[in-house]
Amino acid sequence: MRRRLLSSTLVVAVIAVLLLGVPLGVVVSRLIVDEAGQELQSDARRLLGEVEYARIQDEPISPQQIARNYPDRYIQVYEGGNPPKSPWWAPNRSPTTR
């Protein structure tokens, strides 16, 4: 009798954890993905503002400055839809031009 009561309690507990845990895991993973997307979009807007400001001031785009501001990003700057002649870099690499 005790064994049956213990096993049924355990089964109910496992089912409850699965029913609550799986949707929670899905929600948390979506939250993480959305947060990363928002961060990337924010960085892109800020970078665009810096590039537009440099173009308005007729200053060249400095790869060192952008690398300093965005150390863990891979960035290519396209001007007027042309292939990138601006700098490119990836994390853990020094800025270079291509």
Coordinates of N, CA and C in Angstrom, one line a residue:
M1 N 0.8 -1.2 0.0 CA 0.0 0.0 0.0 C 0.9 1.3 0.0
R2 N 1.9 1.3 0.8 CA 2.8 2.4 0.9 C 3.5 2.6 -0.4
R3 N 3.9 1.5 -1.0 CA 4.7 1.5 -2.2 C 3.8 2.1 -3.3
R4 N 2.6 1.7 -3.4 CA 1.6 2.2 -4.4 C 1.4 3.7 -4.2
L5 N 1.2 4.1 -3.0 CA 1.0 5.5 -2.7 C 2.2 6.4 -3.1
L6 N 3.4 5.8 -2.8 CA 4.6 6.5 -3.1 C 4.8 6.6 -4.6
S7 N 4.6 5.5 -5.3 CA 4.8 5.6 -6.7 C 3.8 6.5 -7.4
S8 N 2.5 6.5 -7.0 CA 1.6 7.4 -7.6 C 1.9 8.8 -7.3
T9 N 2.4 9.1 -6.1 CA 2.8 10.5 -5.8 C 3.9 10.9 -6.7
L10 N 4.9 10.0 -6.9 CA 6.0 10.3 -7.7 C 5.6 10.5 -9.2
V11 N 4.7 9.7 -9.7 CA 4.2 9.9 -11.0 C 3.5 11.2 -11.2
V12 N 2.7 11.6 -10.2 CA 2.0 12.9 -10.3 C 3.0 14.0 -10.3
A13 N 4.0 13.9 -9.4 CA 5.0 15.0 -9.3 C 5.8 15.1 -10.6
V14 N 6.2 14.0 -11.3 CA 6.9 14.0 -12.5 C 6.0 14.7 -13.6
I15 N 4.8 14.3 -13.7 CA 3.9 14.8 -14.7 C 3.7 16.3 -14.5
A16 N 3.6 16.8 -13.2 CA 3.4 18.2 -13.0 C 4.6 19.0 -13.4
V17 N 5.8 18.4 -13.1 CA 7.1 19.1 -13.5 C 7.2 19.2 -15.0
L18 N 6.8 18.1 -15.7 CA 6.8 18.1 -17.2 C 5.8 19.1 -17.7
L19 N 4.6 19.1 -17.2 CA 3.6 20.0 -17.7 C 3.9 21.5 -17.5
L20 N 4.6 21.8 -16.4 CA 5.0 23.2 -16.1 C 6.4 23.5 -16.6
G21 N 7.3 22.6 -16.6 CA 8.6 22.9 -17.0 C 8.9 23.0 -18.5
V22 N 8.2 22.2 -19.3 CA 8.4 22.3 -20.8 C 8.0 23.7 -21.3
P23 N 6.8 24.1 -21.0 CA 6.4 25.5 -21.5 C 7.3 26.6 -20.9
L24 N 7.7 26.4 -19.7 CA 8.6 27.4 -19.1 C 9.9 27.5 -19.9
G25 N 10.4 26.3 -20.2 CA 11.7 26.2 -21.0 C 11.5 26.9 -22.4
V26 N 10.4 26.7 -23.0 CA 10.1 27.3 -24.3 C 10.1 28.8 -24.2
V27 N 9.4 29.3 -23.2 CA 9.2 30.7 -23.0 C 10.6 31.3 -22.7
V28 N 11.4 30.7 -21.9 CA 12.7 31.2 -21.5 C 13.6 31.2 -22.8
S29 N 13.6 30.2 -23.6 CA 14.4 30.2 -24.8 C 14.0 31.3 -25.8
R30 N 12.7 31.5 -25.9 CA 12.2 32.6 -26.8 C 12.7 34.0 -26.2
L31 N 12.6 34.1 -24.9 CA 13.0 35.3 -24.3 C 14.5 35.6 -24.5
I32 N 15.3 34.6 -24.5 CA 16.7 34.8 -24.7 C 17.0 35.2 -26.2
V33 N 16.3 34.5 -27.1 CA 16.5 34.8 -28.5 C 16.0 36.3 -28.8
D34 N 14.8 36.6 -28.3 CA 14.3 38.0 -28.5 C 15.3 39.1 -27.9
E35 N 15.8 38.8 -26.7 CA 16.7 39.7 -26.1 C 18.0 39.9 -26.9
A36 N 18.5 38.8 -27.5 CA 19.7 38.9 -28.3 C 19.4 39.7 -29.6
G37 N 18.2 39.5 -30.2 CA 17.8 40.2 -31.4 C 17.7 41.7 -31.1
Q38 N 17.1 42.0 -30.0 CA 17.0 43.4 -29.6 C 18.4 44.1 -29.4
E39 N 19.3 43.4 -28.8 CA 20.6 43.9 -28.5 C 21.3 44.1 -29.9
L40 N 21.2 43.2 -30.8 CA 21.8 43.3 -32.1 C 21.3 44.5 -32.9
Q41 N 19.9 44.6 -32.8 CA 19.3 45.7 -33.5 C 19.7 47.1 -32.9
S42 N 19.9 47.1 -31.6 CA 20.3 48.4 -31.0 C 21.7 48.7 -31.4
D43 N 22.6 47.7 -31.4 CA 24.0 47.9 -31.8 C 24.0 48.4 -33.3
A44 N 23.2 47.8 -34.1 CA 23.2 48.2 -35.6 C 22.7 49.6 -35.7
R45 N 21.7 50.0 -35.0 CA 21.2 51.4 -35.1 C 22.3 52.4 -34.6
R46 N 22.9 52.0 -33.5 CA 24.0 52.9 -33.0 C 25.2 53.0 -34.0
L47 N 25.5 51.9 -34.6 CA 26.6 51.9 -35.6 C 26.2 52.7 -36.8
L48 N 25.0 52.5 -37.2 CA 24.5 53.3 -38.4 C 24.6 54.8 -38.1
G49 N 24.2 55.2 -36.9 CA 24.3 56.6 -36.5 C 25.7 57.1 -36.5
E50 N 26.7 56.3 -36.1 CA 28.1 56.7 -36.1 C 28.6 56.8 -37.5
V51 N 28.2 55.9 -38.4 CA 28.7 55.9 -39.8 C 28.0 57.1 -40.5
E52 N 26.7 57.4 -40.3 CA 26.1 58.5 -40.9 C 26.7 59.8 -40.5
Y53 N 27.0 59.9 -39.2 CA 27.6 61.1 -38.7 C 29.0 61.3 -39.3
A54 N 29.8 60.2 -39.5 CA 31.1 60.4 -40.1 C 31.0 60.8 -41.6
R55 N 30.0 60.3 -42.3 CA 29.8 60.7 -43.7 C 29.3 62.1 -43.8
I56 N 28.4 62.6 -42.9 CA 28.0 64.0 -42.9 C 29.2 64.9 -42.6
Q57 N 30.1 64.5 -41.7 CA 31.2 65.3 -41.4 C 32.4 65.2 -42.4
D58 N 32.2 64.3 -43.4 CA 33.2 64.0 -44.4 C 34.5 63.5 -43.8
E59 N 34.3 62.6 -42.8 CA 35.4 62.0 -42.1 C 35.4 60.5 -42.6
P60 N 36.6 60.0 -42.7 CA 36.7 58.5 -43.0 C 36.2 57.7 -41.8
I61 N 35.7 56.5 -42.2 CA 35.2 55.6 -41.1 C 36.4 54.9 -40.6
S62 N 36.7 55.1 -39.3 CA 37.9 54.5 -38.6 C 37.6 53.1 -38.1
P63 N 38.3 52.1 -38.7 CA 38.1 50.8 -38.2 C 38.6 50.6 -36.8
Q64 N 39.6 51.3 -36.3 CA 40.0 51.2 -34.9 C 38.9 51.7 -34.0
Q65 N 38.3 52.8 -34.3 CA 37.2 53.3 -33.4 C 36.0 52.3 -33.4
I66 N 35.6 51.8 -34.5 CA 34.5 50.9 -34.6 C 34.9 49.6 -33.8
A67 N 36.1 49.1 -34.0 CA 36.5 47.9 -33.3 C 36.6 48.1 -31.8
R68 N 36.9 49.3 -31.4 CA 36.9 49.6 -29.9 C 35.5 49.7 -29.4
N69 N 34.5 50.2 -30.2 CA 33.2 50.3 -29.7 C 32.4 49.0 -29.8
Y70 N 32.8 48.1 -30.7 CA 32.1 46.9 -30.9 C 33.1 45.7 -31.0
P71 N 33.7 45.4 -29.8 CA 34.8 44.4 -29.8 C 34.4 43.0 -30.2
D72 N 33.2 42.6 -30.0 CA 32.8 41.2 -30.3 C 31.9 41.1 -31.4
R73 N 32.0 42.0 -32.4 CA 31.1 41.9 -33.5 C 31.8 41.8 -34.8
Y74 N 31.2 41.1 -35.8 CA 31.8 41.1 -37.1 C 31.0 42.1 -37.9
I75 N 31.7 43.1 -38.5 CA 31.0 44.2 -39.1 C 31.6 44.4 -40.5
Q76 N 30.7 44.7 -41.4 CA 31.0 45.1 -42.8 C 30.2 46.3 -43.1
V77 N 30.8 47.3 -43.7 CA 30.1 48.6 -44.0 C 30.0 48.6 -45.5
Y78 N 28.7 48.7 -46.0 CA 28.5 48.8 -47.5 C 28.1 50.3 -47.7
E79 N 28.8 50.9 -48.7 CA 28.4 52.2 -49.1 C 27.8 52.2 -50.4
G80 N 26.5 52.7 -50.4 CA 25.8 52.8 -51.7 C 25.5 51.5 -52.4
G81 N 25.5 50.4 -51.7 CA 25.2 49.1 -52.3 C 26.4 48.4 -52.9
N82 N 27.5 49.1 -52.9 CA 28.8 48.5 -53.5 C 29.4 47.5 -52.6
P83 N 30.2 46.6 -53.1 CA 30.9 45.6 -52.2 C 31.7 46.4 -51.2
P84 N 31.8 45.7 -50.0 CA 32.5 46.5 -48.9 C 34.0 46.7 -49.2
K85 N 34.3 48.0 -49.2 CA 35.7 48.4 -49.3 C 36.2 48.9 -47.9
S86 N 35.2 48.9 -47.0 CA 35.4 49.4 -45.6 C 36.0 48.2 -44.8
P87 N 36.5 48.5 -43.6 CA 37.1 47.4 -42.8 C 36.1 46.3 -42.5
W88 N 36.7 45.2 -42.2 CA 35.9 44.1 -41.7 C 36.8 43.4 -40.6
W89 N 36.2 42.9 -39.6 CA 36.9 42.2 -38.5 C 35.9 41.2 -37.8
A90 N 36.5 40.3 -37.1 CA 35.8 39.3 -36.4 C 36.3 39.3 -35.0
P91 N 35.6 38.8 -34.0 CA 36.1 38.7 -32.6 C 37.5 38.1 -32.6
N92 N 38.3 38.6 -31.7 CA 39.6 38.0 -31.4 C 40.6 38.2 -32.6
R93 N 40.2 39.2 -33.5 CA 41.1 39.5 -34.6 C 41.3 41.0 -34.6
S94 N 42.5 41.5 -35.0 CA 42.7 42.9 -35.1 C 42.0 43.4 -36.3
P95 N 41.6 44.7 -36.3 CA 41.0 45.3 -37.5 C 41.9 45.3 -38.7
T96 N 41.4 44.9 -39.8 CA 42.1 44.9 -41.1 C 41.2 45.4 -42.2
T97 N 41.8 45.8 -43.3 CA 41.0 46.2 -44.4 C 41.1 45.2 -45.5
R98 N 40.0 45.2 -46.2 CA 40.0 44.2 -47.3 C 39.7 45.0 -48.6

